[in-house]
CSV table of C-alpha atoms and ligand atoms in Angstrom, one decimal:
chain,number,residue,atom,x,y,z
M,26,SER,CA,94.7,110.5,89.9
M,27,GLY,CA,94.1,109.4,93.5
M,28,TYR,CA,91.8,110.6,96.2
M,29,VAL,CA,90.3,114.1,96.0
M,30,THR,CA,88.7,115.8,99.0
M,31,TYR,CA,85.5,117.6,98.3
M,32,ASP,CA,85.4,120.9,100.1
M,33,PRO,CA,83.3,123.5,98.4
M,34,GLY,CA,84.2,127.1,99.4
M,35,TYR,CA,87.4,125.6,101.0
M,36,LYS,CA,85.7,125.7,104.4
M,37,ASN,CA,88.2,123.1,105.8
M,38,THR,CA,91.1,123.4,103.5
M,39,GLY,CA,94.4,124.9,104.7
M,40,ALA,CA,95.9,126.0,101.4
M,41,THR,CA,99.1,127.3,102.9
M,42,LYS,CA,101.3,127.8,105.9
M,43,SER,CA,101.5,131.4,107.0
M,44,ALA,CA,103.4,133.4,109.6
M,45,ILE,CA,101.5,136.6,109.1
M,46,THR,CA,98.1,136.5,110.7
M,47,PHE,CA,96.6,134.4,113.5
M,48,LEU,CA,92.8,134.1,113.7
M,49,ASP,CA,90.7,132.1,116.2
M,50,GLY,CA,87.1,132.3,115.1
M,51,GLU,CA,85.7,130.7,118.2
M,52,GLU,CA,87.5,133.1,120.6
M,53,GLY,CA,87.3,136.2,118.3
M,54,ILE,CA,91.1,136.6,118.3
M,55,LEU,CA,92.9,138.4,115.5
M,56,ARG,CA,96.7,139.0,115.7
M,57,HIS,CA,99.3,140.1,113.2
M,58,CYS,CA,102.7,138.6,113.7
M,59,GLY,CA,101.6,138.0,117.3
M,60,TYR,CA,100.3,141.5,118.1
M,61,SER,CA,96.6,141.8,118.9
M,62,ILE,CA,94.4,143.8,116.6
M,63,GLU,CA,93.1,145.7,119.6
M,64,GLU,CA,96.6,147.0,120.5
M,65,LEU,CA,97.6,147.7,116.9
M,66,ALA,CA,94.4,149.7,116.2
M,67,ASP,CA,94.9,151.7,119.3
M,68,LYS,CA,98.6,152.4,119.3
M,69,ALA,CA,100.1,152.0,115.8
M,70,SER,CA,100.0,154.0,112.5
M,71,PHE,CA,98.8,152.3,109.4
M,72,LEU,CA,102.2,152.4,107.7
M,73,GLU,CA,103.7,150.9,111.0
M,74,VAL,CA,101.3,148.0,110.6
M,75,ALA,CA,102.1,147.7,106.9
M,76,TYR,CA,105.8,147.5,107.8
M,77,LEU,CA,105.0,144.8,110.4
M,78,LEU,CA,103.0,142.7,107.8
M,79,LEU,CA,105.8,143.1,105.2
M,80,ASN,CA,108.7,142.4,107.6
M,81,GLY,CA,107.3,140.4,110.4
M,82,GLU,CA,108.6,142.8,113.1
M,83,LEU,CA,107.5,146.2,114.3
M,84,PRO,CA,109.8,148.9,112.9
M,85,THR,CA,112.2,150.9,115.1
M,86,GLN,CA,111.7,154.7,114.8
M,87,SER,CA,114.5,154.9,112.2
M,88,GLN,CA,113.1,152.0,110.2
M,89,LEU,CA,109.6,153.6,110.3
M,90,ASP,CA,111.0,157.0,109.2
M,91,ALA,CA,112.8,155.3,106.3
M,92,PHE,CA,109.7,153.3,105.3
M,93,GLU,CA,107.5,156.4,105.4
M,94,ALA,CA,110.1,158.4,103.4
M,95,ASP,CA,110.3,155.5,100.8
M,96,VAL,CA,106.5,155.6,100.4
M,97,LYS,CA,106.5,159.4,100.0
M,98,LYS,CA,109.2,159.1,97.3
M,99,TYR,CA,106.7,157.2,95.2
M,100,THR,CA,103.7,159.3,96.1
M,101,VAL,CA,103.8,161.0,92.7
M,102,THR,CA,101.4,161.3,89.7
M,103,ASN,CA,101.9,159.0,86.8
M,104,ASP,CA,100.8,161.0,83.8
M,105,VAL,CA,100.1,158.1,81.5
M,106,LEU,CA,97.8,156.4,84.1
M,107,LEU,CA,96.2,159.7,84.8
M,108,LYS,CA,95.4,160.2,81.1
M,109,ILE,CA,93.9,156.7,81.0
M,110,GLU,CA,91.9,157.3,84.2
M,111,GLN,CA,90.3,160.5,82.7
M,112,VAL,CA,88.8,158.6,79.8
M,113,ILE,CA,87.3,155.8,82.0
M,114,PRO,CA,83.5,156.6,82.0
M,115,SER,CA,82.3,157.9,85.3
M,116,SER,CA,79.5,155.3,85.2
M,117,THR,CA,82.3,152.8,86.0
M,118,HIS,CA,82.3,151.6,89.6
M,119,PRO,CA,85.4,152.9,91.5
M,120,MET,CA,86.4,149.3,92.3
M,121,SER,CA,86.5,148.4,88.6
M,122,GLU,CA,88.5,151.5,87.8
M,123,LEU,CA,90.9,150.8,90.7
M,124,SER,CA,91.5,147.2,89.5
M,125,ALA,CA,92.1,148.4,86.0
M,126,LEU,CA,94.6,151.1,87.0
M,127,VAL,CA,96.5,148.7,89.2
M,128,GLY,CA,96.6,146.1,86.4
M,129,LEU,CA,97.9,148.8,84.0
M,130,MET,CA,100.8,149.7,86.4
M,131,GLU,CA,102.3,146.5,84.8
M,132,GLY,CA,103.1,148.5,81.6
M,133,GLN,CA,104.5,151.4,83.5
M,134,TYR,CA,107.0,149.8,85.8
M,135,ASN,CA,109.4,146.9,85.6
M,136,PRO,CA,107.7,144.0,87.3
M,137,ALA,CA,111.0,142.7,88.5
M,138,GLU,CA,111.5,145.8,90.8
M,139,THR,CA,109.9,144.0,93.7
M,140,LYS,CA,110.7,146.4,96.5
M,141,GLU,CA,110.0,149.5,94.4
M,142,ASN,CA,106.7,148.1,93.2
M,143,ILE,CA,105.5,147.4,96.7
M,144,LEU,CA,106.1,151.0,97.6
M,145,ARG,CA,104.6,152.2,94.3
M,146,LEU,CA,101.4,150.3,95.1
M,147,ILE,CA,101.1,151.6,98.7
M,148,ALA,CA,101.6,155.1,97.4
M,149,ALA,CA,99.4,154.7,94.3
M,150,LEU,CA,96.1,153.5,95.8
M,151,PRO,CA,95.1,156.7,97.6
M,152,ILE,CA,96.1,158.7,94.5
M,153,PHE,CA,93.9,156.6,92.3
M,154,ALA,CA,91.0,156.8,94.7
M,155,ALA,CA,91.3,160.6,94.8
M,156,TRP,CA,91.4,160.8,91.0
M,157,ASN,CA,88.2,158.9,90.9
M,158,TYR,CA,86.5,161.0,93.5
M,159,LYS,CA,87.5,164.3,91.9
M,160,LYS,CA,86.3,163.1,88.5
M,161,SER,CA,83.0,162.0,90.0
M,162,ILE,CA,82.4,165.5,91.4
M,163,GLY,CA,83.9,167.3,88.4
M,164,GLU,CA,86.6,169.1,90.5
M,165,ALA,CA,90.3,169.7,89.5
M,166,LEU,CA,92.8,167.3,91.1
M,167,VAL,CA,94.9,168.2,94.1
M,168,ALA,CA,98.5,167.0,93.8
M,169,PRO,CA,99.9,164.6,96.3
M,170,ASP,CA,101.5,166.4,99.3
M,171,GLN,CA,104.7,164.6,100.4
M,172,SER,CA,104.9,166.7,103.5
M,173,LEU,CA,101.9,165.0,105.0
M,174,ASP,CA,101.5,161.6,106.6
M,175,TYR,CA,99.7,158.8,104.6
M,176,CYS,CA,96.2,159.4,105.8
M,177,SER,CA,96.4,163.2,105.8
M,178,ASN,CA,97.7,163.2,102.3
M,179,PHE,CA,94.8,161.0,101.1
M,180,LEU,CA,92.3,163.3,102.8
M,181,LYS,CA,93.8,166.4,101.3
M,182,MET,CA,93.8,164.9,97.8
M,183,MET,CA,90.2,163.9,98.3
M,184,PHE,CA,88.7,166.9,100.0
M,185,ALA,CA,90.9,170.0,99.5
M,186,LYS,CA,89.8,172.4,96.8
M,187,PRO,CA,92.6,173.1,94.3
M,188,GLY,CA,95.0,175.8,95.7
M,189,GLU,CA,93.2,175.8,99.1
M,190,ASP,CA,95.2,176.0,102.3
M,191,TYR,CA,93.6,172.8,103.6
M,192,LYS,CA,93.8,171.7,107.2
M,193,VAL,CA,93.3,168.0,107.9
M,194,ASP,CA,91.0,167.4,110.8
M,195,PRO,CA,93.0,165.2,113.2
M,196,ILE,CA,89.8,163.4,114.3
M,197,VAL,CA,89.2,162.4,110.7
M,198,SER,CA,92.7,161.3,110.0
M,199,LYS,CA,92.9,159.3,113.3
M,200,ALA,CA,89.6,157.6,112.5
M,201,LEU,CA,90.9,156.7,109.0
M,202,ASN,CA,94.1,155.4,110.4
M,203,LYS,CA,92.2,153.1,112.7
M,204,LEU,CA,89.9,151.8,109.9
M,205,LEU,CA,92.8,151.1,107.6
M,206,ILE,CA,94.6,149.1,110.3
M,207,LEU,CA,91.5,147.1,111.0
M,208,HIS,CA,91.4,146.0,107.4
M,209,ALA,CA,95.1,145.5,106.9
M,210,ASP,CA,95.1,141.7,106.8
M,211,HIS,CA,92.8,138.8,107.4
M,212,GLU,CA,94.7,135.6,106.5
M,213,GLN,CA,93.2,133.5,103.6
M,214,ASN,CA,90.0,135.4,102.9
M,215,CYS,CA,88.6,135.5,99.3
M,216,SER,CA,90.6,138.4,98.0
M,217,THR,CA,93.9,137.3,99.6
M,218,SER,CA,93.4,133.8,98.3
M,219,THR,CA,92.8,135.3,94.9
M,220,VAL,CA,96.0,137.3,95.2
M,221,ARG,CA,98.0,134.2,96.1
M,222,LEU,CA,96.3,132.1,93.5
M,223,ILE,CA,97.0,134.6,90.7
M,224,GLY,CA,100.6,135.1,92.0
M,225,SER,CA,101.1,131.3,92.1
M,226,SER,CA,101.2,131.3,88.3
M,227,HIS,CA,104.0,133.8,88.6
M,228,ALA,CA,101.8,136.6,87.2
M,229,SER,CA,103.2,139.9,88.5
M,230,LEU,CA,102.4,141.6,91.8
M,231,PHE,CA,100.3,144.2,89.9
M,232,SER,CA,98.2,141.4,88.2
M,233,SER,CA,97.8,139.7,91.5
M,234,ILE,CA,96.6,142.8,93.4
M,235,SER,CA,94.4,143.8,90.5
M,236,GLY,CA,92.6,140.5,90.8
M,237,GLY,CA,92.4,140.8,94.5
M,238,ILE,CA,90.6,144.1,94.1
M,239,GLN,CA,88.0,142.4,91.9
M,240,ALA,CA,87.5,139.7,94.4
M,241,LEU,CA,87.0,142.3,97.2
M,242,PHE,CA,84.4,144.1,95.1
M,243,GLY,CA,81.8,141.4,95.6
M,244,PRO,CA,79.0,142.1,98.1
M,245,LEU,CA,79.7,138.9,100.1
M,246,HIS,CA,83.2,140.2,100.7
M,247,GLY,CA,84.4,143.9,100.8
M,248,GLY,CA,81.5,145.1,98.8
M,249,ALA,CA,79.4,144.4,101.9
M,250,ASN,CA,80.3,147.8,103.4
M,251,GLN,CA,78.5,149.6,100.6
M,252,ALA,CA,75.7,147.1,100.7
M,253,VAL,CA,75.2,147.7,104.4
M,254,ILE,CA,74.6,151.4,104.1
M,255,GLU,CA,72.3,150.8,101.1
M,256,MET,CA,70.3,148.4,103.3
M,257,LEU,CA,70.2,150.8,106.2
M,258,GLU,CA,69.0,153.5,103.9
M,259,GLU,CA,66.3,151.2,102.6
M,260,ILE,CA,65.2,150.5,106.1
M,261,LYS,CA,65.1,154.2,106.8
M,262,GLN,CA,63.1,154.9,103.7
M,263,ALA,CA,60.7,152.1,104.6
M,264,GLY,CA,59.9,153.8,107.9
M,265,GLY,CA,62.7,152.3,110.1
M,266,ASP,CA,61.0,149.0,111.0
M,267,THR,CA,64.0,146.7,111.4
M,268,SER,CA,61.9,143.6,112.3
M,269,LYS,CA,60.6,143.4,108.7
M,270,PHE,CA,64.1,143.1,107.4
M,271,VAL,CA,65.1,140.6,110.0
M,272,ALA,CA,62.1,138.5,109.0
M,273,MET,CA,63.1,138.8,105.3
M,274,ALA,CA,66.7,137.8,106.0
M,275,LYS,CA,65.4,134.6,107.7
M,276,ASP,CA,63.3,133.7,104.7
M,277,LYS,CA,65.5,131.8,102.4
M,278,THR,CA,63.2,132.4,99.5
M,279,SER,CA,63.6,136.2,99.8
M,280,GLY,CA,67.1,136.1,98.4
M,281,PHE,CA,67.9,138.8,101.0
M,282,ARG,CA,70.6,138.5,103.6
M,283,LEU,CA,71.4,140.9,106.4
M,284,MET,CA,74.5,142.6,105.0
M,285,GLY,CA,77.3,143.0,107.4
M,286,PHE,CA,76.2,140.0,109.3
M,287,GLY,CA,77.9,136.6,109.5
M,288,HIS,CA,81.4,135.4,108.9
M,289,ARG,CA,83.1,132.3,107.6
M,290,VAL,CA,85.4,132.1,110.5
M,291,TYR,CA,84.2,134.2,113.4
M,292,LYS,CA,81.4,132.4,115.3
M,293,ASN,CA,81.1,134.4,118.4
M,294,PHE,CA,82.1,137.9,117.5
M,295,ASP,CA,84.3,139.7,115.0
M,296,PRO,CA,86.9,141.6,117.1
M,297,ARG,CA,87.2,144.2,114.4
M,298,ALA,CA,83.5,144.9,114.5
M,299,ARG,CA,83.7,145.5,118.3
M,300,ILE,CA,86.4,148.1,117.8
M,301,ILE,CA,84.5,149.7,114.9
M,302,LYS,CA,81.2,149.9,116.8
M,303,VAL,CA,82.8,151.9,119.6
M,304,ALA,CA,84.8,154.0,117.0
M,305,ALA,CA,81.6,154.8,115.1
M,306,ASP,CA,80.0,156.2,118.2
M,307,ASP,CA,83.1,158.2,119.1
M,308,VAL,CA,83.8,159.6,115.7
M,309,LEU,CA,80.2,160.7,115.1
M,310,THR,CA,80.1,162.4,118.6
M,311,ALA,CA,83.5,164.1,118.0
M,312,LEU,CA,82.5,165.4,114.6
M,313,GLY,CA,79.1,166.4,115.8
M,314,VAL,CA,77.5,164.2,113.1
M,315,GLN,CA,74.0,162.9,113.7
M,316,ASP,CA,73.3,160.1,111.3
M,317,PRO,CA,69.9,158.4,111.8
M,318,VAL,CA,71.3,155.4,110.1
M,319,LEU,CA,73.5,154.7,113.2
M,320,THR,CA,70.4,154.3,115.3
M,321,ILE,CA,68.9,152.0,112.7
M,322,ALA,CA,72.1,149.9,112.7
M,323,GLN,CA,72.0,149.6,116.5
M,324,GLU,CA,68.4,148.6,116.4
M,325,LEU,CA,69.0,146.1,113.6
M,326,GLU,CA,71.9,144.5,115.5
M,327,ALA,CA,69.8,144.2,118.7
M,328,ALA,CA,66.9,142.7,116.8
M,329,ALA,CA,69.0,140.2,115.0
M,330,LEU,CA,71.0,139.2,118.1
M,331,SER,CA,67.8,138.4,120.0
M,332,ASP,CA,66.5,136.3,117.2
M,333,GLU,CA,66.7,132.5,117.4
M,334,TYR,CA,67.7,132.2,113.7
M,335,PHE,CA,70.8,134.4,114.1
M,336,VAL,CA,71.7,133.0,117.5
M,337,ALA,CA,71.5,129.4,116.3
M,338,ARG,CA,73.7,130.1,113.2
M,339,LYS,CA,76.1,132.2,115.2
M,340,LEU,CA,75.7,135.2,113.0
M,341,TYR,CA,77.1,138.5,114.4
M,342,PRO,CA,77.9,141.9,112.9
M,343,ASN,CA,81.2,141.7,111.0
M,344,VAL,CA,83.8,144.4,110.1
M,345,ASP,CA,81.6,145.8,107.4
M,346,PHE,CA,78.5,146.5,109.6
M,347,TYR,CA,79.6,149.8,111.2
M,348,SER,CA,82.6,150.8,109.0
M,349,GLY,CA,80.4,152.5,106.4
M,350,ILE,CA,78.8,154.7,109.0
M,351,ILE,CA,82.2,156.1,109.9
M,352,TYR,CA,83.3,156.5,106.2
M,353,ARG,CA,80.1,158.4,105.6
M,354,ALA,CA,80.8,160.7,108.6
M,355,LEU,CA,84.2,161.3,107.2
M,356,GLY,CA,82.7,162.4,103.9
M,357,ILE,CA,83.5,159.4,101.8
M,358,PRO,CA,80.8,158.6,99.2
M,359,THR,CA,79.0,155.2,99.5
M,360,ASP,CA,80.4,153.8,96.3
M,361,MET,CA,84.0,154.4,97.5
M,362,PHE,CA,83.6,152.5,100.8
M,363,THR,CA,85.1,149.4,99.3
M,364,ILE,CA,88.0,151.4,97.9
M,365,LEU,CA,88.9,152.3,101.5
M,366,PHE,CA,88.8,148.6,102.4
M,367,ALA,CA,91.2,147.9,99.4
M,368,ILE,CA,93.6,150.6,100.6
M,369,GLY,CA,93.6,149.1,104.0
M,370,ARG,CA,94.0,145.5,102.8
M,371,LEU,CA,96.8,146.2,100.4
M,372,PRO,CA,99.7,145.6,102.8
M,373,GLY,CA,98.1,142.3,103.7
M,374,TRP,CA,97.8,141.3,100.1
M,375,ILE,CA,101.3,142.2,99.3
M,376,SER,CA,102.8,140.5,102.4
M,377,GLN,CA,100.8,137.3,101.6
M,378,HIS,CA,102.0,137.4,98.0
M,379,GLN,CA,105.6,138.0,99.2
M,380,GLU,CA,105.3,135.0,101.6
M,381,MET,CA,104.0,132.8,98.8
M,382,MET,CA,106.9,133.7,96.5
M,383,THR,CA,109.5,133.4,99.2
M,384,ASN,CA,108.2,129.9,100.2
M,385,LYS,CA,108.2,129.0,96.5
M,386,GLU,CA,104.7,127.6,96.7
M,387,PRO,CA,103.4,125.5,93.8
M,388,ILE,CA,100.8,126.8,91.4
M,389,GLY,CA,97.4,126.9,92.9
M,390,ARG,CA,95.3,124.3,91.1
M,391,PRO,CA,92.3,122.8,93.0
M,392,ARG,CA,90.7,119.5,91.8
M,393,GLN,CA,87.0,118.7,91.3
M,394,ILE,CA,84.5,115.9,91.5
M,395,TYR,CA,83.2,115.4,88.0
M,396,VAL,CA,79.4,115.0,87.8
M,397,GLY,CA,78.8,115.5,84.1
M,398,SER,CA,77.9,113.1,81.3
M,399,PRO,CA,79.8,109.8,80.9
M,400,ALA,CA,81.7,109.3,77.6
M,401,ARG,CA,79.4,109.4,74.6
M,402,ALA,CA,79.8,109.4,70.8
M,403,PHE,CA,79.8,112.7,68.9
M,404,VAL,CA,76.4,113.4,67.3
M,405,ASP,CA,76.4,115.0,63.8
M,406,MET,CA,74.6,118.3,63.5
M,407,ALA,CA,71.9,116.8,61.4
M,408,ASN,CA,71.0,114.2,64.0
M,409,ARG,CA,70.8,116.5,67.1
O,518,CMC,N1,71.7,136.9,106.7
O,518,CMC,C1,70.9,135.8,106.8
O,518,CMC,N2,71.4,134.5,106.9
O,518,CMC,C2,72.7,134.3,106.8
O,518,CMC,C3,73.6,135.4,106.7
O,518,CMC,C4,73.1,136.7,106.6
O,518,CMC,N3,73.9,137.7,106.5
O,518,CMC,N4,74.8,134.9,106.7
O,518,CMC,C5,74.7,133.6,106.8
O,518,CMC,N5,73.4,133.2,106.9
O,518,CMC,C6,72.9,131.8,107.1
O,518,CMC,C7,72.9,131.0,105.8
O,518,CMC,O1,71.8,131.2,105.1
O,518,CMC,C8,73.1,129.6,106.4
O,518,CMC,O2,71.9,129.2,106.9
O,518,CMC,P1,71.5,127.6,106.9
O,518,CMC,O3,72.5,126.9,107.8
O,518,CMC,O4,70.1,127.5,107.3
O,518,CMC,O5,71.6,127.2,105.4
O,518,CMC,C9,74.0,129.9,107.6
O,518,CMC,O6,73.7,131.2,108.0
O,518,CMC,C10,75.5,129.7,107.3
O,518,CMC,O7,75.8,130.6,106.3
O,518,CMC,P2,76.8,130.3,105.1
O,518,CMC,O8,76.4,131.1,103.9
O,518,CMC,O9,76.9,128.8,104.9
O,518,CMC,O10,78.2,130.8,105.6
O,518,CMC,P3,79.5,131.2,104.8
O,518,CMC,O11,80.6,131.0,105.7
O,518,CMC,O12,79.5,130.4,103.5
O,518,CMC,O13,79.3,132.7,104.4
O,518,CMC,C11,79.3,135.1,104.6
O,518,CMC,C12,79.8,133.8,105.2
O,518,CMC,C13,80.0,136.2,105.2
O,518,CMC,C14,79.5,135.1,103.1
O,518,CMC,C15,77.8,135.2,104.9
O,518,CMC,O14,77.6,135.2,106.3
O,518,CMC,C16,77.1,136.4,104.2
O,518,CMC,O15,76.7,136.3,103.1
O,518,CMC,N6,77.0,137.6,105.0
O,518,CMC,C17,76.5,138.8,104.4
O,518,CMC,C18,77.6,139.5,103.6
O,518,CMC,C19,78.6,140.1,104.4
O,518,CMC,O16,78.4,140.8,105.4
O,518,CMC,N7,79.9,139.9,104.0
O,518,CMC,C20,81.1,140.5,104.7
O,518,CMC,C21,81.9,139.4,105.3
O,518,CMC,S1,83.1,139.9,106.5
O,518,CMC,C22,84.3,141.0,105.8
O,518,CMC,C23,84.6,140.7,104.4
O,518,CMC,O17,85.0,139.6,104.0
O,518,CMC,O18,84.5,141.6,103.6
């Protein structure tokens, strides 16, 4: 069957051609459809970036108005899915629940309604997240509010008490908007590759996104944001000595890695981490939140960056290192951090899926180097 390239982890394999996201790991550059992540995070709204990813161009005002209205139209409760959600045990991790609900959208909507389903997904994820949170704290649900923008509606569904005249703090919704933009796409990362791989079998968009959520759940990928806060808490509990944890991360036998450090592609810095670090400082100051874990994070970063092990391997803080500190300041519980990543990454997943289908890419099917037993005769049970 010819020559097979061996490339574990696909470190050097370009699996597709894509016009969505440009990434230069040496220079720390990230652009969506040509626009720098710095400018997008500073100037755009999350739905504006979603539109850009899905259409390849920034929307005009009327295009954006129409897109926002379309998303609002689908920002409604699906009673069947809600019933199912309510019987999922609360011991289930929010990411497992989210993946299940997205997979189950399959049975609720016609998979052939591509445009509608894209809007349904964008509208549904914040609703599913809020259901999960309200269930976890035993509080009644707050219905989606179509008069609000995307981030404010999410915050209201999460944090308003039922019937309360809830005012969204603009500092909080602005911070959330920025974080979602910073997560919106990242070319062929593990979850996006999963979405494309599942979609390449012509499984539906719902199945593909459901699988992408499961891939994102892992601690080496999106699950790192939860793992970072847990690690920082552990350092705090242990007295705040970061050097012990740096030493442990260098010791390969410890099985411990510095969570939120290192990246497959970025080898000098992660441009998203730079923006988030500044934002973490700003948001905590603006909200008047004093989180001792921020100081520990800064000390840990300084300790690692002055250590030969991390310097030699070009390991820097990634997007997940400071994001959890902001989520926490916004009142998001730790086990929901990765849900926020999923809401942010959704437009990227969808646009990558769309691009793959439009380009009629073949089914994804890697090869292998077989290293098992050579051919041998079957041995009867009595002779084994
Ligand atoms: N702590 C300690 N050592 C590390 C770390 C770390 N966080 N990351 C990489 N290394 C070492 C690794 O042991 C290896 O050392 P050596 O060359 O001596 O064998 C070297 O650095 C290269 O690492 P690798 O595992 O070959 O790199 P990779 O590209 O396969 O993995 C990574 C990238 C992000 C999975 C990895 O850096 C990691 O596990 N980081 C911690 C988890 C994390 O923060 N993930 C979030 C990634 S960014 C956003 C996202 O995708 O969600």
